[in-house]
PDB file of C-alpha atoms and ligand atoms in Angstrom:
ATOM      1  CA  UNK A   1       0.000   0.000   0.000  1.00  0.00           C
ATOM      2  CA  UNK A   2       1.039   3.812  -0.935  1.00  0.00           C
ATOM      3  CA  UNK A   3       2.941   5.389   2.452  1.00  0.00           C
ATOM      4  CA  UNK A   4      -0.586   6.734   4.866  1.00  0.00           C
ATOM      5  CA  UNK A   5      -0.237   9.586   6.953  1.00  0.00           C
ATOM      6  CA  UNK A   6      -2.237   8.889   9.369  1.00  0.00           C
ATOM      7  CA  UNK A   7      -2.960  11.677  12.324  1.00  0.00           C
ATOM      8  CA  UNK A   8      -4.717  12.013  15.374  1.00  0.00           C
ATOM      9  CA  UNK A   9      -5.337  15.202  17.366  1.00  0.00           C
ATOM     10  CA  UNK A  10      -6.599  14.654  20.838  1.00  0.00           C
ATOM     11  CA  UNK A  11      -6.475  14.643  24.836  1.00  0.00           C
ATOM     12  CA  UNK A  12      -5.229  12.190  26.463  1.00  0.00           C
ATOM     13  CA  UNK A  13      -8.490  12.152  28.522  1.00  0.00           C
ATOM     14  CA  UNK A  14     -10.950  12.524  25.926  1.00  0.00           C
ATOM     15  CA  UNK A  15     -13.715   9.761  25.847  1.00  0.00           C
ATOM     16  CA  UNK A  16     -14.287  10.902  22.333  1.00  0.00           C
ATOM     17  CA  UNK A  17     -10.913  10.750  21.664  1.00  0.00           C
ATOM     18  CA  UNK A  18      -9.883   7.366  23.081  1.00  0.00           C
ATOM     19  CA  UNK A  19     -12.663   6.222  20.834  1.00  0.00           C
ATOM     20  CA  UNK A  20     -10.319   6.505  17.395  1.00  0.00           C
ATOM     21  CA  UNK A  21      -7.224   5.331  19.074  1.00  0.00           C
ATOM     22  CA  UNK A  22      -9.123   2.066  20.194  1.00  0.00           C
ATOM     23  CA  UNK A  23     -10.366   1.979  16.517  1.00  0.00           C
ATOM     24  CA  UNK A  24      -6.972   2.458  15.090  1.00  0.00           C
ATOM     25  CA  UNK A  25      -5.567   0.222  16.840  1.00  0.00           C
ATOM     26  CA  UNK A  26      -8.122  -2.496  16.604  1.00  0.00           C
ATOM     27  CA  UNK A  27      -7.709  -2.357  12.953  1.00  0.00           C
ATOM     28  CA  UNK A  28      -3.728  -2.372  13.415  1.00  0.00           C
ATOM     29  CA  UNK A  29      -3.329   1.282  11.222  1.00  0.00           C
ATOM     30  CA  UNK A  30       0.062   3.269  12.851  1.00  0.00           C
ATOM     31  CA  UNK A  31      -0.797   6.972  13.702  1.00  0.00           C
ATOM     32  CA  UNK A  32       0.824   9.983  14.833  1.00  0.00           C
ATOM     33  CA  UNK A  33      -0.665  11.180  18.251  1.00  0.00           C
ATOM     34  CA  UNK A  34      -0.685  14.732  18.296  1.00  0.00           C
ATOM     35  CA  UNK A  35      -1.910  16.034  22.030  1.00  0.00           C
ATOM     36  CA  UNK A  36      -3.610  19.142  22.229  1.00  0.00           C
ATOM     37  CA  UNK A  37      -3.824  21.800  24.543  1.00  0.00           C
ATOM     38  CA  UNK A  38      -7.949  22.628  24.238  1.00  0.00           C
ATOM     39  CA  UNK A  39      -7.207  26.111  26.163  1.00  0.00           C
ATOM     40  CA  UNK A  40      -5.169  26.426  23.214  1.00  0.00           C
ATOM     41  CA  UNK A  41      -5.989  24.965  20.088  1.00  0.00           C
ATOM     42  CA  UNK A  42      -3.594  24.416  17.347  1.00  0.00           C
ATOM     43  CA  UNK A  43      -3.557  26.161  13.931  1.00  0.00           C
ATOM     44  CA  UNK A  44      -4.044  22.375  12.460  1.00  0.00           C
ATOM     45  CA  UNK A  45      -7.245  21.980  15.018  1.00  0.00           C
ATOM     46  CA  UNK A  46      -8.818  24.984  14.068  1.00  0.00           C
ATOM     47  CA  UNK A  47      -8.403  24.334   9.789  1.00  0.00           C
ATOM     48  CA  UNK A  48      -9.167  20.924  10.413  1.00  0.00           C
ATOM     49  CA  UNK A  49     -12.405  21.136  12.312  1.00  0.00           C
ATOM     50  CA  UNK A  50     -13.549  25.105  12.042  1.00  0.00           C
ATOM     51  CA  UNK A  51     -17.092  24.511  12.587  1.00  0.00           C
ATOM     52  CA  UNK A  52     -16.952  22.529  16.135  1.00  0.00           C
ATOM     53  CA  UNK A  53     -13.508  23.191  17.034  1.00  0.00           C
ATOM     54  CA  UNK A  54     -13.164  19.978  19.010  1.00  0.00           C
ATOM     55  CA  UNK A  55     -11.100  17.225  18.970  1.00  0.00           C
ATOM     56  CA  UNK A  56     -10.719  14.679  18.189  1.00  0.00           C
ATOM     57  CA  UNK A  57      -9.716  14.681  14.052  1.00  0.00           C
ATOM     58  CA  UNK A  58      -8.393  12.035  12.488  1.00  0.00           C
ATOM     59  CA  UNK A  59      -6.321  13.284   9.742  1.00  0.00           C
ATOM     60  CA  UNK A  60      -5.763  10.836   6.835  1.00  0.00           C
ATOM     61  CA  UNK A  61      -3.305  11.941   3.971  1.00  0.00           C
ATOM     62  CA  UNK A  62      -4.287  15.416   4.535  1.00  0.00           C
ATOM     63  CA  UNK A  63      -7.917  15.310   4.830  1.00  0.00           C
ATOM     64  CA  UNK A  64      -9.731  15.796   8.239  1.00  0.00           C
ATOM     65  CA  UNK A  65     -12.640  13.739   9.879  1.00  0.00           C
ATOM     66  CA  UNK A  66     -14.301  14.944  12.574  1.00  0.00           C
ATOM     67  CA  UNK A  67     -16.668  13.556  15.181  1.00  0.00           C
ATOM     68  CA  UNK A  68     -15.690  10.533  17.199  1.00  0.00           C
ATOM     69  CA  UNK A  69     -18.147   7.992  16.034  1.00  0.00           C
ATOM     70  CA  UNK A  70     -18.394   9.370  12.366  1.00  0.00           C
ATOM     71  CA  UNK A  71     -14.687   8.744  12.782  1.00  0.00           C
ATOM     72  CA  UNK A  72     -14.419   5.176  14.149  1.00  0.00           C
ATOM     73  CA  UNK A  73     -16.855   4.329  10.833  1.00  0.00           C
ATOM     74  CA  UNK A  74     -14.675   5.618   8.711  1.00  0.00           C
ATOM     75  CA  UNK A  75     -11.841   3.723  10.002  1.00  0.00           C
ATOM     76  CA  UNK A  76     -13.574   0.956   9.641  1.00  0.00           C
ATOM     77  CA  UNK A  77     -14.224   1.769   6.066  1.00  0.00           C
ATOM     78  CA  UNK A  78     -11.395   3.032   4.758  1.00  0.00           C
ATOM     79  CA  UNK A  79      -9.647  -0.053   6.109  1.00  0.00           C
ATOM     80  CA  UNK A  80     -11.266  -3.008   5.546  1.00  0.00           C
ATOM     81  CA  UNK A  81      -8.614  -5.349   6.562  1.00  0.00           C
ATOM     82  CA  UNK A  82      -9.669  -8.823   7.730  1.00  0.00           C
ATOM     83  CA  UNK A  83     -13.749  -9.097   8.225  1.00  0.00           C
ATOM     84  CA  UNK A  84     -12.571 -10.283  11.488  1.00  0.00           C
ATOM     85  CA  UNK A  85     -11.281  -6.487  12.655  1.00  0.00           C
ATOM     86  CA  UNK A  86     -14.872  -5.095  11.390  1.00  0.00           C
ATOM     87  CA  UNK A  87     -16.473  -2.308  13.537  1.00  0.00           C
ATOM     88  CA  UNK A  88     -20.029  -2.301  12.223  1.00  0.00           C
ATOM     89  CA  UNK A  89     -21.696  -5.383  11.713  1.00  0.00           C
ATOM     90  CA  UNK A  90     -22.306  -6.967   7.792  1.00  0.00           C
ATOM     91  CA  UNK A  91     -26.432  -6.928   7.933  1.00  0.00           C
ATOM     92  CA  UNK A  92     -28.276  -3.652   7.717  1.00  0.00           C
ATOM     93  CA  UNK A  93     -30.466  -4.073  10.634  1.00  0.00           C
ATOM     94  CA  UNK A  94     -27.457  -4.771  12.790  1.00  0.00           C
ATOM     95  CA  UNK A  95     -25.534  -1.646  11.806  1.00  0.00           C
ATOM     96  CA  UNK A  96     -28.911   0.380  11.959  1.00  0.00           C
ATOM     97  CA  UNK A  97     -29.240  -1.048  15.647  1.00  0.00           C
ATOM     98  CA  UNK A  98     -25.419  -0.334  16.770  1.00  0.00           C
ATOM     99  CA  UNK A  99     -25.456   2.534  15.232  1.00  0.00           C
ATOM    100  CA  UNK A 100     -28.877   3.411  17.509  1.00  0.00           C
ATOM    101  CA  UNK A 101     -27.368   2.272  20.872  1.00  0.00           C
ATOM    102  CA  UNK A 102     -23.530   4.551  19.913  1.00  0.00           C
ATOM    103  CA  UNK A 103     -25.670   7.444  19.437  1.00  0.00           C
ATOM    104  CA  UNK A 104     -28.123   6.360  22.294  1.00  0.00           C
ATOM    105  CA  UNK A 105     -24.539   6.656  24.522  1.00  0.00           C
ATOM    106  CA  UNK A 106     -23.881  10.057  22.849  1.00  0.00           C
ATOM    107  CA  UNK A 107     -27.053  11.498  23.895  1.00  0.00           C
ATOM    108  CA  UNK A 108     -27.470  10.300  27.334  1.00  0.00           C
ATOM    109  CA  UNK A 109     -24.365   9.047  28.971  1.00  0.00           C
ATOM    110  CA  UNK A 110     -21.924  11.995  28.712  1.00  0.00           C
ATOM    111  CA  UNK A 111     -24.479  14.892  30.012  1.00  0.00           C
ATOM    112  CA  UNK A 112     -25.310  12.999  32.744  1.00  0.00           C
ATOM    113  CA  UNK A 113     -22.027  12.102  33.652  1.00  0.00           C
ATOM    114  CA  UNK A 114     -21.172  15.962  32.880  1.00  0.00           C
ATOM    115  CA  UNK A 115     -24.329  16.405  35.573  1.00  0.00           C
ATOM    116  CA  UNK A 116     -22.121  14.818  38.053  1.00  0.00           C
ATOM    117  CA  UNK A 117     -19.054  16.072  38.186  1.00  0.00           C
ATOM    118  CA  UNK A 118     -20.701  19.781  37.487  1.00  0.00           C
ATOM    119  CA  UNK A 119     -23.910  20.014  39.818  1.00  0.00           C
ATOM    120  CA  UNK A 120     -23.334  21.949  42.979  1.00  0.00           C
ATOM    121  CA  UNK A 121     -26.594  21.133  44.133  1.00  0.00           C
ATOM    122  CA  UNK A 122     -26.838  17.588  45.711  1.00  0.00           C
ATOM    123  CA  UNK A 123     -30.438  17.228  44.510  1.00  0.00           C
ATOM    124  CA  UNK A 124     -29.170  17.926  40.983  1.00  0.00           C
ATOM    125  CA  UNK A 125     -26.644  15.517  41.398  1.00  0.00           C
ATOM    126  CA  UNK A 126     -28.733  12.816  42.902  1.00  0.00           C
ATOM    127  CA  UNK A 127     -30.759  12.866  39.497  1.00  0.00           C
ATOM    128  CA  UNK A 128     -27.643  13.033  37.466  1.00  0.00           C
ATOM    129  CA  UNK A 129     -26.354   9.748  39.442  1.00  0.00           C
ATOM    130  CA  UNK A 130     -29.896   8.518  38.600  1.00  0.00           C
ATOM    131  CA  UNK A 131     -29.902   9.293  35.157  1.00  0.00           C
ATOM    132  CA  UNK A 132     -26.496   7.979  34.719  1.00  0.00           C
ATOM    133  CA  UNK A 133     -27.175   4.203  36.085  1.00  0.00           C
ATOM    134  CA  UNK A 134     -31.030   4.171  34.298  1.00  0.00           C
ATOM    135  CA  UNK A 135     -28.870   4.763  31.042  1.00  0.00           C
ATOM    136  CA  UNK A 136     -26.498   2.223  31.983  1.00  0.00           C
ATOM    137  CA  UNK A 137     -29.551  -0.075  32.473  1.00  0.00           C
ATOM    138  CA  UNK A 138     -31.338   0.070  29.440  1.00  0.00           C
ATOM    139  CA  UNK A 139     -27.487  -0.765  28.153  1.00  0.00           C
ATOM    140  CA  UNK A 140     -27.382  -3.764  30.164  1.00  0.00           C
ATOM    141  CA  UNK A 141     -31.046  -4.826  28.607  1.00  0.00           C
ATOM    142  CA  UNK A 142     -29.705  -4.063  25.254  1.00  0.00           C
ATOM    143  CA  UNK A 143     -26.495  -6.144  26.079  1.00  0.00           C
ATOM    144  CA  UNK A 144     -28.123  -9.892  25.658  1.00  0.00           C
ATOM    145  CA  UNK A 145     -30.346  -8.880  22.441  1.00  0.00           C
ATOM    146  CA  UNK A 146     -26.957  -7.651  20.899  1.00  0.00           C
ATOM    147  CA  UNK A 147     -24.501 -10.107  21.945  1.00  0.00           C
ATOM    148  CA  UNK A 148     -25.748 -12.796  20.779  1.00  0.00           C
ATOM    149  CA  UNK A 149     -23.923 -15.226  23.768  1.00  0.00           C
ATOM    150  CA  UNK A 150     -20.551 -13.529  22.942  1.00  0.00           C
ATOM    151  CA  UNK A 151     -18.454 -11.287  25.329  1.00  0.00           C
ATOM    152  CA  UNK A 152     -18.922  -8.100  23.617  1.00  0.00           C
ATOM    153  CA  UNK A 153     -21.969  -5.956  21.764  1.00  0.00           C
ATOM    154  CA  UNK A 154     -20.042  -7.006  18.921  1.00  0.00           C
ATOM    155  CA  UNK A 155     -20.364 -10.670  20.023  1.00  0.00           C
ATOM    156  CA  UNK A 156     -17.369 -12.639  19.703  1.00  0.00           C
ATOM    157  CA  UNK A 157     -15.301  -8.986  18.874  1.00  0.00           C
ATOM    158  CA  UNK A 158     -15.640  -5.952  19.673  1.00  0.00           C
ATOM    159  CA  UNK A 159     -17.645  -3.873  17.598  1.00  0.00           C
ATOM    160  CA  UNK A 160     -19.037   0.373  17.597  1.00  0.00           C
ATOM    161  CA  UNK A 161     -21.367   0.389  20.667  1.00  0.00           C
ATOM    162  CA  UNK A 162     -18.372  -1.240  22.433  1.00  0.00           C
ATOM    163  CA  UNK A 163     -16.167   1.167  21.096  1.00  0.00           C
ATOM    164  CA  UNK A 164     -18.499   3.703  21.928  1.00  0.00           C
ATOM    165  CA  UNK A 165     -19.258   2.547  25.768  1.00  0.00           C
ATOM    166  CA  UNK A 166     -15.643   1.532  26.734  1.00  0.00           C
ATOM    167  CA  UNK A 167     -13.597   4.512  26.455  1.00  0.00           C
ATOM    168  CA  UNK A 168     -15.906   6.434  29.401  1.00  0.00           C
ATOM    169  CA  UNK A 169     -14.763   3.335  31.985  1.00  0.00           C
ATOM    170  CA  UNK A 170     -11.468   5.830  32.593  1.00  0.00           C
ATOM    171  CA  UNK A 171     -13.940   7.797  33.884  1.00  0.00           C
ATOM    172  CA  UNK A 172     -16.200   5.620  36.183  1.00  0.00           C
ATOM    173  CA  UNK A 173     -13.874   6.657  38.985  1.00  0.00           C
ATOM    174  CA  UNK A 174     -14.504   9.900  38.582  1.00  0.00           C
ATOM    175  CA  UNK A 175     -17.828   9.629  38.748  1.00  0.00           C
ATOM    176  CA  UNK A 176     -17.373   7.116  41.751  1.00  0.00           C
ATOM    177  CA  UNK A 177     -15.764   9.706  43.345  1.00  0.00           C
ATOM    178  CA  UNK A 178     -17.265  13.254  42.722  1.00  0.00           C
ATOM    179  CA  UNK A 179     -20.552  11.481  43.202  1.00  0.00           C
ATOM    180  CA  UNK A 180     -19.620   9.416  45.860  1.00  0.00           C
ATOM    181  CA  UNK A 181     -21.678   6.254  44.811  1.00  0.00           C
ATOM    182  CA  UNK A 182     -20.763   3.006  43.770  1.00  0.00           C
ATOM    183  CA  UNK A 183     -21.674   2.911  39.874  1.00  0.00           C
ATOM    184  CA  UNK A 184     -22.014  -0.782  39.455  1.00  0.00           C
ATOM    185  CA  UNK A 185     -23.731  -1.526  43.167  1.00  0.00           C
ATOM    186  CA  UNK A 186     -26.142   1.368  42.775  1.00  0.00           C
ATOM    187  CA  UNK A 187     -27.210  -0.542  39.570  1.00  0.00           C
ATOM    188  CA  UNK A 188     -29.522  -3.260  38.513  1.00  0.00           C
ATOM    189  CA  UNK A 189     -27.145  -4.568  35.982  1.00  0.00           C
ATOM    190  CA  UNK A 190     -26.662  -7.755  35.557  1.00  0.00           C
ATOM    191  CA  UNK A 191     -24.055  -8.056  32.647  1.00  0.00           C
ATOM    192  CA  UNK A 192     -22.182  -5.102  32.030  1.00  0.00           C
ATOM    193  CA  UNK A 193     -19.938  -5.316  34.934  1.00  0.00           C
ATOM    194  CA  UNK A 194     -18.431  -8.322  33.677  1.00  0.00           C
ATOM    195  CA  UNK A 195     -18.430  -6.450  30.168  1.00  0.00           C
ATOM    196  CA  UNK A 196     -16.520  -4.165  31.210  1.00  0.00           C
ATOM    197  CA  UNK A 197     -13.874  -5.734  32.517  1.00  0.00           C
ATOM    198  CA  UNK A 198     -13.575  -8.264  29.885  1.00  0.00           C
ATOM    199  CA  UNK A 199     -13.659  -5.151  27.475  1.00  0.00           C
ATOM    200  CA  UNK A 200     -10.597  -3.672  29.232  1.00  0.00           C
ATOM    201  CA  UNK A 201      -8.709  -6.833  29.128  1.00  0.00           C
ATOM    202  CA  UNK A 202      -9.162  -6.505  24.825  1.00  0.00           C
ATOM    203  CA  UNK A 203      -6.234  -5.714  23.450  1.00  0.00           C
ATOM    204  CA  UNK A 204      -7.088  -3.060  21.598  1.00  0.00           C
ATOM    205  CA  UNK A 205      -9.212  -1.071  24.169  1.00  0.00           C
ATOM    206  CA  UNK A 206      -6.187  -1.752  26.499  1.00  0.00           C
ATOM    207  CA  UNK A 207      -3.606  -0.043  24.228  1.00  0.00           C
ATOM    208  CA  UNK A 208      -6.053   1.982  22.900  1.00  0.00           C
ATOM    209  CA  UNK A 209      -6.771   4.007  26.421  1.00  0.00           C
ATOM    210  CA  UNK A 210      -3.224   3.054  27.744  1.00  0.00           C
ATOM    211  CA  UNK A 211      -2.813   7.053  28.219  1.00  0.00           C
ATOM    212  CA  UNK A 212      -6.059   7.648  29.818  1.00  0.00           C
ATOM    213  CA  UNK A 213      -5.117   6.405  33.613  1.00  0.00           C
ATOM    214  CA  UNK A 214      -8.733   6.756  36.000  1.00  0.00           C
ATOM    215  CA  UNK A 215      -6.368   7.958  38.609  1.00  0.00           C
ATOM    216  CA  UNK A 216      -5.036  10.938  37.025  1.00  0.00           C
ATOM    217  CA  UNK A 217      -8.718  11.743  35.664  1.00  0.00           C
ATOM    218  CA  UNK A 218      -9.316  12.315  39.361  1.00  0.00           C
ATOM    219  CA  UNK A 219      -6.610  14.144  40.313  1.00  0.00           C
ATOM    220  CA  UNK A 220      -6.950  16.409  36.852  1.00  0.00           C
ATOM    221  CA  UNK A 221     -10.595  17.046  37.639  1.00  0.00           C
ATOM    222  CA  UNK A 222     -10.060  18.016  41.588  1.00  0.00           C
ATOM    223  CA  UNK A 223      -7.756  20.364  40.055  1.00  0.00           C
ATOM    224  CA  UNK A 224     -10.077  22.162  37.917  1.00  0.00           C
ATOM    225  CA  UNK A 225     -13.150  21.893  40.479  1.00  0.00           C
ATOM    226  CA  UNK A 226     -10.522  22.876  43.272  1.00  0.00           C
ATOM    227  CA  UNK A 227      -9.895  26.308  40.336  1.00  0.00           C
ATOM    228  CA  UNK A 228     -13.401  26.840  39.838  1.00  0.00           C
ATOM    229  CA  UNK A 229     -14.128  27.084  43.214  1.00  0.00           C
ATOM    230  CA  UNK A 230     -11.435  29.154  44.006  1.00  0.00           C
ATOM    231  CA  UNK A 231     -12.334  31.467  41.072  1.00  0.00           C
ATOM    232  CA  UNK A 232     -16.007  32.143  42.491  1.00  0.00           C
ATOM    233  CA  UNK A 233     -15.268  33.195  45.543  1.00  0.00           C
TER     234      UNK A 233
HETATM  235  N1  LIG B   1     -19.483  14.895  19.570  1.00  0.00           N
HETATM  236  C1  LIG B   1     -18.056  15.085  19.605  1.00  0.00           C
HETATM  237  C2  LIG B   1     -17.641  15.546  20.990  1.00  0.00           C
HETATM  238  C3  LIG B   1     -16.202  15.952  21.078  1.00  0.00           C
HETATM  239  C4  LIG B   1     -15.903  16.800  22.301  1.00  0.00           C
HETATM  240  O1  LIG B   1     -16.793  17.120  23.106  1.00  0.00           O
HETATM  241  N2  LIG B   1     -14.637  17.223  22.426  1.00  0.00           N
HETATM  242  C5  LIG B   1     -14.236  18.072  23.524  1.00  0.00           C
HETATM  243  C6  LIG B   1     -13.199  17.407  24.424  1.00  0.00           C
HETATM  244  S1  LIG B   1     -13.784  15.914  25.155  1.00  0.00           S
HETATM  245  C7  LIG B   1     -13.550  19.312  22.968  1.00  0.00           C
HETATM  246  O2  LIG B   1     -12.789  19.257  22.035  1.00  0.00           O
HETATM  247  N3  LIG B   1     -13.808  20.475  23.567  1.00  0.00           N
HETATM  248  C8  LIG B   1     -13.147  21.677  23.237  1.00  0.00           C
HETATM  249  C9  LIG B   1     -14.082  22.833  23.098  1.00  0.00           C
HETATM  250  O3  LIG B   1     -15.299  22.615  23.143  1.00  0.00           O
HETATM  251  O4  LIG B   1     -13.595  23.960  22.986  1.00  0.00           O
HETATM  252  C10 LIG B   1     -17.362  13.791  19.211  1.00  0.00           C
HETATM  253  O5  LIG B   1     -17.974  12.724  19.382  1.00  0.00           O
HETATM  254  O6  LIG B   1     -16.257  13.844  18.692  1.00  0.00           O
HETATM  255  C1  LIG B   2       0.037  28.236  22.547  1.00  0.00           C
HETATM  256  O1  LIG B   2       0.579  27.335  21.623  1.00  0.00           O
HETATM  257  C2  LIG B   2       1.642  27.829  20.857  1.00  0.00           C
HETATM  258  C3  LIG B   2       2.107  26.769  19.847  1.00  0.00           C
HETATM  259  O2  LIG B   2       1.099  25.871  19.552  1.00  0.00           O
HETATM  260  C4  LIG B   2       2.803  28.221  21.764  1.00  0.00           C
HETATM  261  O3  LIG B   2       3.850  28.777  20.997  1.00  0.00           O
HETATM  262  C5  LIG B   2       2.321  29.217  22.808  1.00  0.00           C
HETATM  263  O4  LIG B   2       3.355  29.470  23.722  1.00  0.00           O
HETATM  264  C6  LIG B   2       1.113  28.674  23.545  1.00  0.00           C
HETATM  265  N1  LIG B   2       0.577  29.697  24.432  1.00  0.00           N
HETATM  266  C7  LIG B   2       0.252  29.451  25.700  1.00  0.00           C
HETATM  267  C8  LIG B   2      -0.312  30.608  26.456  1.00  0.00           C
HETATM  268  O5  LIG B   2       0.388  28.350  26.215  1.00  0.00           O
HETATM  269  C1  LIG B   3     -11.433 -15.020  11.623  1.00  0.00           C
HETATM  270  O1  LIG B   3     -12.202 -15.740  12.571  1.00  0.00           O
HETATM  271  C2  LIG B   3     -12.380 -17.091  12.244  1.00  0.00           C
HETATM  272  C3  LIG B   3     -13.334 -17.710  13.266  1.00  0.00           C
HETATM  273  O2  LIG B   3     -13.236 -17.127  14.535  1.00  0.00           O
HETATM  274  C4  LIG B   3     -10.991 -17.779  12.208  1.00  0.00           C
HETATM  275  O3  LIG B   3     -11.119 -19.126  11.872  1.00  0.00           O
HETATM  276  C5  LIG B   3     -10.116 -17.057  11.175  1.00  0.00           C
HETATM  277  O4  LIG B   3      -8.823 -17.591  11.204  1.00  0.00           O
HETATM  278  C6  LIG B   3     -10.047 -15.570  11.470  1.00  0.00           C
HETATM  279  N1  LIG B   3      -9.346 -14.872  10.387  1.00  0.00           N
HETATM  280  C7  LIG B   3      -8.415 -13.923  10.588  1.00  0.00           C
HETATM  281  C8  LIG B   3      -7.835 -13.306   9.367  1.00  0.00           C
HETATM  282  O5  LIG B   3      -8.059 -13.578  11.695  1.00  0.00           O
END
């Protein structure tokens, strides 16, 4: 094959992020990890994604794609490699349905996770915890439909809505913590805990969120809550 440039601009922390580098890896495609400071975006951020301004981009020979999950699709797309390394299922109705449940994560997992760590009222953040375990729920009902007896969404592999779902674990003690609840025990769920940590054990979710240790999530967010605090005083 002709030489790929293949780039990646991100934060080590991002959820989003840590989506394409589990992608990337998973299909075995080398990349240049570019980190970026989001308090101060590159030149190459802002021509590559002007109209969101976000991270992360995955930059292939020159031409940008943004938005995590539009992302991981392409990647899985633009390389094909063995059917064994495929993201999105083969049948229509399958990809319709993963595609459902990654967007399903999009729109409900991250803001109330956001709810969380942000809410200085407890009440507000009793809901948020709420909200954020009812979503992991209807996950967990999802789970057996979709898996079809395997480990993963994907079945036997991984496939999108595991992509999708596993790069927020580095956050779980976050939310553990800021929220002071147990995520898993406040939960009715019967299978996802043993997703996840069979999910973390894949190879290419572990290398793929290698940077992204729940520890220093923690300590980064204190810092920033421990600022904002500080700065409304
Ligand atoms: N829907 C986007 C979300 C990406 C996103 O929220 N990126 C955040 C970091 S996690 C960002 O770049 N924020 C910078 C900003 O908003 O200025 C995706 O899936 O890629
Ligand atoms: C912002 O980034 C540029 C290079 O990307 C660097 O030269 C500059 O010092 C940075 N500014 C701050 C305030 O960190
Ligand atoms: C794909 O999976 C099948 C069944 O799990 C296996 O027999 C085959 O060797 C795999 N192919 C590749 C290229 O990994």
């Amino acid at each position: 094959m002709a030489h790929e440039e293949v780039k990646v601009l991100s934060t080590w922390l991002s959820m989003f992020g840590l989506r394409v580098l589990i992608a990337l890896k998973h299909k075995g495609v080398q990349y240049e990890y570019k980190e970026e400071d989001l308090q101060n975006k590159s030149e190459l951020l802002l021509q590559s994604n002007p109209v969101h301004k976000k991270i992360p981009v995955l930059i292939h020979n020159g031409k940008p794609v943004c938005e995590s999950l539009i992302i991981v699709q392409y990647i899985d797309e633009a390389w094909p490699s063995s059917e064994n390394t495929s993201i999105l299922p083969k049948d229509p109705y399958d990809r319709a349905n993963a595609r459902f449940w990654a967007d399903y994560i999009d729109k409900k997992l991250y803001d109330a996770g956001s709810r969380i760590l942000r809410s200085a009222v407890a009440e507000e953040r009793e809901q948020a915890k709420k909200d954020f375990v009812e979503v992991l729920e209807t996950l967990d009902g999802a789970f057996l439909t979709f898996s079809k007896g395997g480990l993963y969404f994907g079945g036997d592999d991984i496939g999108l809505v595991d992509v999708a779902l596993a790069s927020f674990l580095c956050w779980f003690k976050c939310y553990e913590t800021f929220g002071d609840f147990k995520i898993w025990e406040s939960s009715k769920c019967s299978r996802l805990p043993k997703w996840a940590e069979d999910v973390l054990q894949h190879a290419s979710v572990k290398e793929g969120m290698a940077i992204a240790h729940p520890d220093k999530i923690v300590e980064l967010v204190q810092f920033y809550k421990k600022k904002l605090e500080a700065g409304s005083k």
